[in-house]
């Protein structure tokens, strides 16, 4: 079974540009999570979806960040305009809701974003 | 409010020795507890979880963890460390009584196993 797939794996762009990160969750999973990891702040939850509906976006740092999940097999995280302090590794994770809250999350290998 | 603490930023052990990575948690209800491992340039990988039942939980790669309700701890252990166990380890907690809540992750502990 394929795991969570993220693209691109690496992104280098200049300040002010729009950045779009993509995620394909594991088939059948109905929770999807976006995280950001930095040395200073560790692993931060940005937003998560259940059945394609955003449940909690309180971790989204600013209005420059937006996330969508148009269907069960695809999600995007967009930053517009990007700033150097957005440089981080962004992870997507998915999990099953069957069994309640007992299911582990499965992570993709992340997108390493560098804003120059 | 939920929280999880990993009091050690780094743990150093020699290969073949037992290892322990500490984790304490705080939830208002019953906890669901998880351990994850992260290797360089990879995502987090699930190791094991405690939901209910036996306090000693066995997981992948020979790791185990002991749930201690009175001490609100869930320490990760392995009887004999391998150099290949060197990685970043995360403890995470969720309140079983609060529907719809996400996992809360600790800041991570770097495990370094020397040969």
PDB file of C-alpha atoms in Angstrom:
ATOM      1  CA  UNK A   1       0.000   0.000   0.000  1.00  0.00           C
ATOM      2  CA  UNK A   2       1.401   3.390  -0.963  1.00  0.00           C
ATOM      3  CA  UNK A   3       2.044   5.748   1.874  1.00  0.00           C
ATOM      4  CA  UNK A   4       1.332   9.462   2.086  1.00  0.00           C
ATOM      5  CA  UNK A   5       2.828  11.137  -0.955  1.00  0.00           C
ATOM      6  CA  UNK A   6       4.033  14.724  -0.882  1.00  0.00           C
ATOM      7  CA  UNK A   7       5.338  16.869  -3.677  1.00  0.00           C
ATOM      8  CA  UNK A   8       7.653  18.485  -4.321  1.00  0.00           C
ATOM      9  CA  UNK A   9      10.287  17.061  -1.969  1.00  0.00           C
ATOM     10  CA  UNK A  10      12.309  20.230  -2.186  1.00  0.00           C
ATOM     11  CA  UNK A  11      11.317  23.764  -3.135  1.00  0.00           C
ATOM     12  CA  UNK A  12      13.546  26.789  -3.348  1.00  0.00           C
ATOM     13  CA  UNK A  13      11.966  30.076  -4.307  1.00  0.00           C
ATOM     14  CA  UNK A  14      12.361  33.778  -3.798  1.00  0.00           C
ATOM     15  CA  UNK A  15      10.541  35.872  -1.256  1.00  0.00           C
ATOM     16  CA  UNK A  16       7.165  37.066  -2.462  1.00  0.00           C
ATOM     17  CA  UNK A  17       6.501  34.109  -4.712  1.00  0.00           C
ATOM     18  CA  UNK A  18       3.521  31.816  -4.315  1.00  0.00           C
ATOM     19  CA  UNK A  19       4.303  28.333  -3.044  1.00  0.00           C
ATOM     20  CA  UNK A  20       1.994  25.339  -3.366  1.00  0.00           C
ATOM     21  CA  UNK A  21       2.651  22.106  -1.518  1.00  0.00           C
ATOM     22  CA  UNK A  22       0.721  18.976  -2.420  1.00  0.00           C
ATOM     23  CA  UNK A  23      -0.344  15.889  -0.543  1.00  0.00           C
ATOM     24  CA  UNK A  24      -2.000  12.616  -1.460  1.00  0.00           C
ATOM     25  CA  UNK A  25      -3.184  10.770   1.664  1.00  0.00           C
ATOM     26  CA  UNK A  26      -3.393   7.014   2.047  1.00  0.00           C
ATOM     27  CA  UNK A  27      -6.442   5.701   0.249  1.00  0.00           C
ATOM     28  CA  UNK A  28      -9.372   5.313   2.615  1.00  0.00           C
ATOM     29  CA  UNK A  29      -7.999   7.626   5.284  1.00  0.00           C
ATOM     30  CA  UNK A  30     -10.441  10.348   6.227  1.00  0.00           C
ATOM     31  CA  UNK A  31      -8.270  12.574   8.412  1.00  0.00           C
ATOM     32  CA  UNK A  32      -5.544  14.742   6.880  1.00  0.00           C
ATOM     33  CA  UNK A  33      -3.073  16.887   8.788  1.00  0.00           C
ATOM     34  CA  UNK A  34      -0.542  19.534   7.776  1.00  0.00           C
ATOM     35  CA  UNK A  35       2.481  20.124  10.029  1.00  0.00           C
ATOM     36  CA  UNK A  36       5.495  22.403   9.932  1.00  0.00           C
ATOM     37  CA  UNK A  37       8.850  21.437  11.449  1.00  0.00           C
ATOM     38  CA  UNK A  38      11.667  23.827  12.326  1.00  0.00           C
ATOM     39  CA  UNK A  39      14.621  23.587  14.652  1.00  0.00           C
ATOM     40  CA  UNK A  40      13.348  26.472  16.747  1.00  0.00           C
ATOM     41  CA  UNK A  41       9.686  25.532  17.096  1.00  0.00           C
ATOM     42  CA  UNK A  42       9.701  21.776  16.590  1.00  0.00           C
ATOM     43  CA  UNK A  43       6.658  20.120  15.038  1.00  0.00           C
ATOM     44  CA  UNK A  44       3.630  22.406  14.738  1.00  0.00           C
ATOM     45  CA  UNK A  45       0.144  21.393  13.633  1.00  0.00           C
ATOM     46  CA  UNK A  46      -1.110  23.894  11.072  1.00  0.00           C
ATOM     47  CA  UNK A  47      -4.516  22.554  10.078  1.00  0.00           C
ATOM     48  CA  UNK A  48      -6.423  19.313   9.822  1.00  0.00           C
ATOM     49  CA  UNK A  49      -9.363  18.014   7.816  1.00  0.00           C
ATOM     50  CA  UNK A  50     -11.943  15.325   8.396  1.00  0.00           C
ATOM     51  CA  UNK A  51     -13.812  14.064   5.328  1.00  0.00           C
ATOM     52  CA  UNK A  52     -12.388  16.975   3.331  1.00  0.00           C
ATOM     53  CA  UNK A  53     -13.754  19.580   5.771  1.00  0.00           C
ATOM     54  CA  UNK A  54     -11.335  21.782   7.743  1.00  0.00           C
ATOM     55  CA  UNK A  55     -11.804  21.072  11.462  1.00  0.00           C
ATOM     56  CA  UNK A  56      -9.158  23.203  13.134  1.00  0.00           C
ATOM     57  CA  UNK A  57      -7.018  25.812  11.415  1.00  0.00           C
ATOM     58  CA  UNK A  58      -5.899  27.596  14.561  1.00  0.00           C
ATOM     59  CA  UNK A  59      -2.302  26.660  13.863  1.00  0.00           C
ATOM     60  CA  UNK A  60      -2.162  28.458  10.534  1.00  0.00           C
ATOM     61  CA  UNK A  61       0.308  31.257  11.236  1.00  0.00           C
ATOM     62  CA  UNK A  62      -1.074  34.012   9.046  1.00  0.00           C
ATOM     63  CA  UNK A  63      -3.540  34.810   6.314  1.00  0.00           C
ATOM     64  CA  UNK A  64      -0.740  34.182   3.852  1.00  0.00           C
ATOM     65  CA  UNK A  65      -1.292  30.486   4.520  1.00  0.00           C
ATOM     66  CA  UNK A  66      -4.267  28.614   3.125  1.00  0.00           C
ATOM     67  CA  UNK A  67      -5.138  24.931   2.760  1.00  0.00           C
ATOM     68  CA  UNK A  68      -7.707  23.104   0.715  1.00  0.00           C
ATOM     69  CA  UNK A  69      -8.907  19.573   0.316  1.00  0.00           C
ATOM     70  CA  UNK A  70     -11.056  19.411  -2.812  1.00  0.00           C
ATOM     71  CA  UNK A  71     -11.460  15.639  -2.605  1.00  0.00           C
ATOM     72  CA  UNK A  72     -10.503  12.663  -0.477  1.00  0.00           C
ATOM     73  CA  UNK A  73      -7.267  12.019  -2.355  1.00  0.00           C
ATOM     74  CA  UNK A  74      -5.692  15.452  -2.601  1.00  0.00           C
ATOM     75  CA  UNK A  75      -4.825  18.446  -0.473  1.00  0.00           C
ATOM     76  CA  UNK A  76      -2.792  21.595  -0.972  1.00  0.00           C
ATOM     77  CA  UNK A  77      -1.078  24.028   1.341  1.00  0.00           C
ATOM     78  CA  UNK A  78      -0.449  27.404  -0.224  1.00  0.00           C
ATOM     79  CA  UNK A  79       1.693  30.304   0.925  1.00  0.00           C
ATOM     80  CA  UNK A  80       1.192  33.632  -0.798  1.00  0.00           C
ATOM     81  CA  UNK A  81       3.301  35.702  -0.588  1.00  0.00           C
ATOM     82  CA  UNK A  82       6.127  33.636   0.835  1.00  0.00           C
ATOM     83  CA  UNK A  83       8.680  35.030   3.303  1.00  0.00           C
ATOM     84  CA  UNK A  84      12.101  33.739   4.452  1.00  0.00           C
ATOM     85  CA  UNK A  85      10.664  32.844   7.880  1.00  0.00           C
ATOM     86  CA  UNK A  86       8.391  30.320   6.174  1.00  0.00           C
ATOM     87  CA  UNK A  87      11.423  28.163   5.444  1.00  0.00           C
ATOM     88  CA  UNK A  88      10.805  24.806   7.095  1.00  0.00           C
ATOM     89  CA  UNK A  89       9.946  21.203   6.394  1.00  0.00           C
ATOM     90  CA  UNK A  90       6.223  20.771   5.818  1.00  0.00           C
ATOM     91  CA  UNK A  91       4.665  17.379   6.513  1.00  0.00           C
ATOM     92  CA  UNK A  92       1.338  15.930   5.566  1.00  0.00           C
ATOM     93  CA  UNK A  93      -0.137  13.035   7.543  1.00  0.00           C
ATOM     94  CA  UNK A  94      -3.307  10.980   7.288  1.00  0.00           C
ATOM     95  CA  UNK A  95      -5.210   8.605   9.534  1.00  0.00           C
ATOM     96  CA  UNK A  96      -8.398   6.597   9.787  1.00  0.00           C
ATOM     97  CA  UNK A  97     -11.249   7.721  11.978  1.00  0.00           C
ATOM     98  CA  UNK A  98     -12.615   4.197  12.255  1.00  0.00           C
ATOM     99  CA  UNK A  99     -11.850   3.084  15.791  1.00  0.00           C
ATOM    100  CA  UNK A 100     -12.114   6.591  17.030  1.00  0.00           C
ATOM    101  CA  UNK A 101      -9.002   8.407  18.102  1.00  0.00           C
ATOM    102  CA  UNK A 102      -6.931   5.259  18.435  1.00  0.00           C
ATOM    103  CA  UNK A 103      -5.427   5.218  14.995  1.00  0.00           C
ATOM    104  CA  UNK A 104      -1.850   6.424  14.429  1.00  0.00           C
ATOM    105  CA  UNK A 105      -1.080   9.084  11.884  1.00  0.00           C
ATOM    106  CA  UNK A 106       0.953   8.150   8.835  1.00  0.00           C
ATOM    107  CA  UNK A 107       3.386  10.807   7.629  1.00  0.00           C
ATOM    108  CA  UNK A 108       4.755  11.650   4.236  1.00  0.00           C
ATOM    109  CA  UNK A 109       8.453  12.404   3.788  1.00  0.00           C
ATOM    110  CA  UNK A 110       7.846  16.121   3.751  1.00  0.00           C
ATOM    111  CA  UNK A 111       8.604  19.104   1.554  1.00  0.00           C
ATOM    112  CA  UNK A 112      11.747  21.027   2.439  1.00  0.00           C
ATOM    113  CA  UNK A 113      10.931  24.653   1.645  1.00  0.00           C
ATOM    114  CA  UNK A 114      13.560  27.344   1.382  1.00  0.00           C
ATOM    115  CA  UNK A 115      12.542  30.949   0.805  1.00  0.00           C
ATOM    116  CA  UNK A 116      15.430  33.162  -0.254  1.00  0.00           C
TER     117      UNK A 116
ATOM    118  CA  UNK B   1      -5.598  21.113  28.119  1.00  0.00           C
ATOM    119  CA  UNK B   2      -3.414  18.405  26.695  1.00  0.00           C
ATOM    120  CA  UNK B   3       0.361  18.533  26.857  1.00  0.00           C
ATOM    121  CA  UNK B   4       3.346  16.269  26.543  1.00  0.00           C
ATOM    122  CA  UNK B   5       6.904  16.770  27.753  1.00  0.00           C
ATOM    123  CA  UNK B   6      10.123  15.120  26.704  1.00  0.00           C
ATOM    124  CA  UNK B   7      12.572  16.363  29.328  1.00  0.00           C
ATOM    125  CA  UNK B   8      15.745  15.372  27.497  1.00  0.00           C
ATOM    126  CA  UNK B   9      16.819  16.999  24.254  1.00  0.00           C
ATOM    127  CA  UNK B  10      19.410  14.268  23.721  1.00  0.00           C
ATOM    128  CA  UNK B  11      20.123  10.787  25.041  1.00  0.00           C
ATOM    129  CA  UNK B  12      23.482   9.129  24.475  1.00  0.00           C
ATOM    130  CA  UNK B  13      23.999   5.399  24.927  1.00  0.00           C
ATOM    131  CA  UNK B  14      26.565   2.835  23.864  1.00  0.00           C
ATOM    132  CA  UNK B  15      25.586   0.080  21.482  1.00  0.00           C
ATOM    133  CA  UNK B  16      24.363  -2.973  23.333  1.00  0.00           C
ATOM    134  CA  UNK B  17      23.280  -1.013  26.395  1.00  0.00           C
ATOM    135  CA  UNK B  18      19.638  -0.504  27.344  1.00  0.00           C
ATOM    136  CA  UNK B  19      18.064   2.796  26.379  1.00  0.00           C
ATOM    137  CA  UNK B  20      15.240   4.878  27.804  1.00  0.00           C
ATOM    138  CA  UNK B  21      13.648   7.953  26.260  1.00  0.00           C
ATOM    139  CA  UNK B  22      11.376   9.736  28.695  1.00  0.00           C
ATOM    140  CA  UNK B  23       7.897  11.147  28.158  1.00  0.00           C
ATOM    141  CA  UNK B  24       5.338  12.605  30.535  1.00  0.00           C
ATOM    142  CA  UNK B  25       1.867  13.792  29.613  1.00  0.00           C
ATOM    143  CA  UNK B  26      -1.109  15.733  30.861  1.00  0.00           C
ATOM    144  CA  UNK B  27      -4.720  15.161  29.773  1.00  0.00           C
ATOM    145  CA  UNK B  28      -8.001  15.665  31.554  1.00  0.00           C
ATOM    146  CA  UNK B  29      -9.391  12.280  30.560  1.00  0.00           C
ATOM    147  CA  UNK B  30      -7.822   8.965  29.615  1.00  0.00           C
ATOM    148  CA  UNK B  31      -4.763   9.185  27.365  1.00  0.00           C
ATOM    149  CA  UNK B  32      -4.017   7.639  24.031  1.00  0.00           C
ATOM    150  CA  UNK B  33      -0.218   7.645  23.794  1.00  0.00           C
ATOM    151  CA  UNK B  34       2.060   7.181  20.799  1.00  0.00           C
ATOM    152  CA  UNK B  35       5.757   7.047  19.981  1.00  0.00           C
ATOM    153  CA  UNK B  36       7.165   7.996  16.607  1.00  0.00           C
ATOM    154  CA  UNK B  37      10.691   7.935  15.181  1.00  0.00           C
ATOM    155  CA  UNK B  38      12.123  10.260  12.556  1.00  0.00           C
ATOM    156  CA  UNK B  39      15.225   9.466  10.519  1.00  0.00           C
ATOM    157  CA  UNK B  40      17.062  12.217   8.625  1.00  0.00           C
ATOM    158  CA  UNK B  41      15.144  13.600   5.657  1.00  0.00           C
ATOM    159  CA  UNK B  42      12.173  11.350   6.365  1.00  0.00           C
ATOM    160  CA  UNK B  43       8.727  11.723   7.872  1.00  0.00           C
ATOM    161  CA  UNK B  44       7.726  10.446  11.282  1.00  0.00           C
ATOM    162  CA  UNK B  45       7.208   6.700  11.506  1.00  0.00           C
ATOM    163  CA  UNK B  46       4.804   5.137  13.979  1.00  0.00           C
ATOM    164  CA  UNK B  47       6.516   2.866  16.551  1.00  0.00           C
ATOM    165  CA  UNK B  48       3.869   1.899  19.083  1.00  0.00           C
ATOM    166  CA  UNK B  49       0.800   3.057  20.954  1.00  0.00           C
ATOM    167  CA  UNK B  50      -0.988   2.636  24.252  1.00  0.00           C
ATOM    168  CA  UNK B  51      -4.757   2.672  24.161  1.00  0.00           C
ATOM    169  CA  UNK B  52      -5.865   0.456  27.032  1.00  0.00           C
ATOM    170  CA  UNK B  53      -4.981  -2.809  28.711  1.00  0.00           C
ATOM    171  CA  UNK B  54      -1.477  -4.055  29.440  1.00  0.00           C
ATOM    172  CA  UNK B  55       0.793  -1.263  30.630  1.00  0.00           C
ATOM    173  CA  UNK B  56       3.750  -2.666  28.692  1.00  0.00           C
ATOM    174  CA  UNK B  57       3.357  -2.104  24.984  1.00  0.00           C
ATOM    175  CA  UNK B  58       5.612  -3.708  22.383  1.00  0.00           C
ATOM    176  CA  UNK B  59       6.252  -2.076  19.034  1.00  0.00           C
ATOM    177  CA  UNK B  60       8.458  -2.056  15.974  1.00  0.00           C
ATOM    178  CA  UNK B  61      12.225  -2.661  15.907  1.00  0.00           C
ATOM    179  CA  UNK B  62      12.319  -4.178  19.399  1.00  0.00           C
ATOM    180  CA  UNK B  63      11.057  -1.059  21.144  1.00  0.00           C
ATOM    181  CA  UNK B  64       8.624  -1.129  24.018  1.00  0.00           C
ATOM    182  CA  UNK B  65       7.019   1.462  26.261  1.00  0.00           C
ATOM    183  CA  UNK B  66       5.594   1.357  29.729  1.00  0.00           C
ATOM    184  CA  UNK B  67       2.460   3.275  30.628  1.00  0.00           C
ATOM    185  CA  UNK B  68       2.449   4.503  34.215  1.00  0.00           C
ATOM    186  CA  UNK B  69      -0.797   6.218  35.132  1.00  0.00           C
ATOM    187  CA  UNK B  70       0.260   7.387  38.585  1.00  0.00           C
ATOM    188  CA  UNK B  71       3.376   9.054  37.204  1.00  0.00           C
ATOM    189  CA  UNK B  72       1.639  10.125  33.955  1.00  0.00           C
ATOM    190  CA  UNK B  73       4.571   8.739  32.022  1.00  0.00           C
ATOM    191  CA  UNK B  74       5.087   6.687  28.893  1.00  0.00           C
ATOM    192  CA  UNK B  75       8.820   6.038  28.602  1.00  0.00           C
ATOM    193  CA  UNK B  76      10.233   4.345  25.507  1.00  0.00           C
ATOM    194  CA  UNK B  77      12.692   1.513  26.130  1.00  0.00           C
ATOM    195  CA  UNK B  78      14.842  -0.992  24.343  1.00  0.00           C
ATOM    196  CA  UNK B  79      16.939  -3.676  26.061  1.00  0.00           C
ATOM    197  CA  UNK B  80      19.898  -3.433  23.692  1.00  0.00           C
ATOM    198  CA  UNK B  81      20.534  -0.343  21.574  1.00  0.00           C
ATOM    199  CA  UNK B  82      21.777  -0.459  17.984  1.00  0.00           C
ATOM    200  CA  UNK B  83      23.700   2.245  16.150  1.00  0.00           C
ATOM    201  CA  UNK B  84      20.854   2.231  13.628  1.00  0.00           C
ATOM    202  CA  UNK B  85      18.461   3.334  16.396  1.00  0.00           C
ATOM    203  CA  UNK B  86      20.065   6.781  16.288  1.00  0.00           C
ATOM    204  CA  UNK B  87      17.247   9.128  15.317  1.00  0.00           C
ATOM    205  CA  UNK B  88      14.796  11.716  16.626  1.00  0.00           C
ATOM    206  CA  UNK B  89      11.996  10.307  18.793  1.00  0.00           C
ATOM    207  CA  UNK B  90       8.643  11.933  19.437  1.00  0.00           C
ATOM    208  CA  UNK B  91       6.060  11.160  22.081  1.00  0.00           C
ATOM    209  CA  UNK B  92       2.447  12.192  21.391  1.00  0.00           C
ATOM    210  CA  UNK B  93      -0.793  12.206  23.353  1.00  0.00           C
ATOM    211  CA  UNK B  94      -4.480  12.565  22.661  1.00  0.00           C
ATOM    212  CA  UNK B  95      -7.323  12.813  25.166  1.00  0.00           C
ATOM    213  CA  UNK B  96      -9.564   9.786  24.633  1.00  0.00           C
ATOM    214  CA  UNK B  97     -12.556  11.702  25.988  1.00  0.00           C
ATOM    215  CA  UNK B  98     -12.362  14.637  23.607  1.00  0.00           C
ATOM    216  CA  UNK B  99     -13.672  13.831  20.157  1.00  0.00           C
ATOM    217  CA  UNK B 100     -12.077  15.494  17.185  1.00  0.00           C
ATOM    218  CA  UNK B 101      -8.852  16.491  18.858  1.00  0.00           C
ATOM    219  CA  UNK B 102      -5.528  16.121  17.156  1.00  0.00           C
ATOM    220  CA  UNK B 103      -2.370  14.571  18.517  1.00  0.00           C
ATOM    221  CA  UNK B 104      -0.130  16.756  20.658  1.00  0.00           C
ATOM    222  CA  UNK B 105       3.556  16.064  19.997  1.00  0.00           C
ATOM    223  CA  UNK B 106       6.495  16.591  22.303  1.00  0.00           C
ATOM    224  CA  UNK B 107       9.535  18.533  21.141  1.00  0.00           C
ATOM    225  CA  UNK B 108      11.461  15.373  20.404  1.00  0.00           C
ATOM    226  CA  UNK B 109      14.520  13.638  21.843  1.00  0.00           C
ATOM    227  CA  UNK B 110      17.589  12.905  19.784  1.00  0.00           C
ATOM    228  CA  UNK B 111      18.934   9.435  20.487  1.00  0.00           C
ATOM    229  CA  UNK B 112      22.589   8.890  19.700  1.00  0.00           C
ATOM    230  CA  UNK B 113      23.939   5.346  19.907  1.00  0.00           C
ATOM    231  CA  UNK B 114      27.714   5.013  19.730  1.00  0.00           C
ATOM    232  CA  UNK B 115      29.575   1.936  18.563  1.00  0.00           C
TER     233      UNK B 115
END
